[in-house]
């Protein structure tokens, strides 16, 4: 889908302009890594796609987000057992694979913060 003006520009310049790729990547092919699905959610398209998800949305607490974001060891992602009990319960009800991590908080001035990022739920870890 595109707008009519963009369509006209492309059609009127197809001899001079070669379009390789357009759009926003919503999903990307991945290795199975224990998942039943061949695709994972792409960070580029998560904001566009999130409202269409009925499953695979997880709501970590602040301490959980801090553990995941501060972990820099690619070989050793944060263990599920180290997360809050509420988040562990959500993770145990979710199969291995791509997930949307949605964190909300309110600061001392009443301003709302919402962070929506893509993650991966492994057998014993989450990143």
Tab-separated table of C-alpha atoms in Angstrom:
chain	number	residue	atom	x	y	z
A	1	UNK	CA	0.000	0.000	0.000
A	2	UNK	CA	1.177	3.504	-0.831
A	3	UNK	CA	-0.301	6.912	-1.437
A	4	UNK	CA	-1.333	8.036	-4.912
A	5	UNK	CA	1.414	10.724	-5.222
A	6	UNK	CA	4.129	8.183	-4.370
A	7	UNK	CA	2.659	5.708	-6.845
A	8	UNK	CA	2.723	8.379	-9.592
A	9	UNK	CA	6.359	9.284	-8.868
A	10	UNK	CA	7.393	5.649	-9.078
A	11	UNK	CA	5.396	4.927	-12.248
A	12	UNK	CA	6.592	8.093	-14.008
A	13	UNK	CA	10.248	7.402	-13.200
A	14	UNK	CA	10.559	3.628	-13.542
A	15	UNK	CA	13.063	3.991	-16.395
A	16	UNK	CA	15.340	6.306	-14.365
A	17	UNK	CA	14.906	5.034	-10.805
A	18	UNK	CA	15.392	1.475	-9.622
A	19	UNK	CA	13.639	0.730	-6.332
A	20	UNK	CA	15.295	-2.059	-4.400
A	21	UNK	CA	13.290	-2.109	-1.209
A	22	UNK	CA	10.512	-0.076	0.412
A	23	UNK	CA	8.391	-0.250	3.506
A	24	UNK	CA	8.948	-1.127	7.129
A	25	UNK	CA	10.195	-4.556	8.111
A	26	UNK	CA	7.683	-6.104	10.526
A	27	UNK	CA	9.050	-9.668	10.697
A	28	UNK	CA	12.342	-11.295	9.823
A	29	UNK	CA	13.276	-14.912	9.171
A	30	UNK	CA	15.232	-16.550	11.965
A	31	UNK	CA	16.754	-19.834	12.982
A	32	UNK	CA	14.402	-22.017	14.969
A	33	UNK	CA	16.353	-21.890	18.260
A	34	UNK	CA	13.590	-23.914	19.886
A	35	UNK	CA	10.739	-21.807	18.504
A	36	UNK	CA	7.778	-23.187	16.568
A	37	UNK	CA	7.817	-20.160	14.250
A	38	UNK	CA	10.303	-19.396	11.465
A	39	UNK	CA	9.961	-15.637	11.996
A	40	UNK	CA	10.633	-13.132	14.757
A	41	UNK	CA	9.242	-9.663	15.354
A	42	UNK	CA	11.496	-6.949	13.897
A	43	UNK	CA	12.178	-3.927	16.108
A	44	UNK	CA	11.589	-1.614	13.134
A	45	UNK	CA	7.964	-2.689	12.824
A	46	UNK	CA	6.984	-3.451	16.405
A	47	UNK	CA	5.190	-0.148	17.015
A	48	UNK	CA	3.143	-0.620	13.857
A	49	UNK	CA	2.277	-4.255	14.599
A	50	UNK	CA	1.819	-4.275	18.368
A	51	UNK	CA	-1.889	-3.404	18.329
A	52	UNK	CA	-2.526	-6.482	16.181
A	53	UNK	CA	-0.972	-8.924	18.668
A	54	UNK	CA	-3.256	-10.807	20.994
A	55	UNK	CA	-0.479	-13.003	22.395
A	56	UNK	CA	3.275	-12.802	23.029
A	57	UNK	CA	2.998	-9.473	24.846
A	58	UNK	CA	4.894	-9.488	28.138
A	59	UNK	CA	4.880	-6.799	30.823
A	60	UNK	CA	8.158	-6.775	32.791
A	61	UNK	CA	8.599	-4.787	35.979
A	62	UNK	CA	11.264	-2.097	36.300
A	63	UNK	CA	13.780	-4.463	37.910
A	64	UNK	CA	13.262	-6.960	35.067
A	65	UNK	CA	13.838	-4.316	32.381
A	66	UNK	CA	16.982	-3.143	34.159
A	67	UNK	CA	18.381	-6.691	34.261
A	68	UNK	CA	17.696	-7.245	30.567
A	69	UNK	CA	18.970	-3.849	29.383
A	70	UNK	CA	22.084	-3.822	31.559
A	71	UNK	CA	23.167	-7.325	30.528
A	72	UNK	CA	25.958	-6.999	27.971
A	73	UNK	CA	27.072	-10.637	27.898
A	74	UNK	CA	25.717	-12.017	24.623
A	75	UNK	CA	26.659	-15.559	25.598
A	76	UNK	CA	24.874	-15.409	28.944
A	77	UNK	CA	21.495	-13.629	28.785
A	78	UNK	CA	19.519	-12.989	31.984
A	79	UNK	CA	18.025	-16.122	33.510
A	80	UNK	CA	14.243	-16.311	33.879
A	81	UNK	CA	14.738	-17.465	37.471
A	82	UNK	CA	16.285	-14.076	38.284
A	83	UNK	CA	13.238	-12.109	37.203
A	84	UNK	CA	10.310	-10.954	39.365
A	85	UNK	CA	7.724	-13.634	40.152
A	86	UNK	CA	5.048	-11.813	38.159
A	87	UNK	CA	7.283	-11.695	35.066
A	88	UNK	CA	8.369	-15.321	35.584
A	89	UNK	CA	4.698	-16.345	35.527
A	90	UNK	CA	4.186	-14.538	32.214
A	91	UNK	CA	7.323	-16.125	30.769
A	92	UNK	CA	6.360	-19.638	31.867
A	93	UNK	CA	3.017	-19.247	30.072
A	94	UNK	CA	4.810	-18.238	26.845
A	95	UNK	CA	6.565	-20.643	24.493
A	96	UNK	CA	10.095	-20.054	23.227
A	97	UNK	CA	10.329	-17.365	20.569
A	98	UNK	CA	9.964	-13.707	19.803
A	99	UNK	CA	8.031	-11.526	22.259
A	100	UNK	CA	7.029	-7.892	22.666
A	101	UNK	CA	8.231	-6.432	25.964
A	102	UNK	CA	6.028	-3.567	27.120
A	103	UNK	CA	7.176	-1.553	30.117
A	104	UNK	CA	5.157	1.308	31.594
A	105	UNK	CA	5.991	3.585	34.491
A	106	UNK	CA	5.172	7.000	35.906
A	107	UNK	CA	7.892	9.333	37.152
A	108	UNK	CA	7.794	11.547	40.253
A	109	UNK	CA	6.153	14.360	38.254
A	110	UNK	CA	3.329	12.178	36.944
A	111	UNK	CA	4.755	11.831	33.417
A	112	UNK	CA	4.016	8.470	31.820
A	113	UNK	CA	6.746	6.379	30.219
A	114	UNK	CA	6.042	3.514	27.847
A	115	UNK	CA	8.813	1.423	26.302
A	116	UNK	CA	7.932	-1.197	23.685
A	117	UNK	CA	10.787	-3.379	22.481
A	118	UNK	CA	11.279	-6.776	20.922
A	119	UNK	CA	12.746	-9.592	22.965
A	120	UNK	CA	13.433	-13.299	22.780
A	121	UNK	CA	12.142	-15.787	25.320
A	122	UNK	CA	14.449	-18.760	25.461
A	123	UNK	CA	14.096	-22.015	27.371
A	124	UNK	CA	15.722	-20.613	30.539
A	125	UNK	CA	16.527	-17.007	29.623
A	126	UNK	CA	15.068	-13.821	28.221
A	127	UNK	CA	16.756	-10.992	26.339
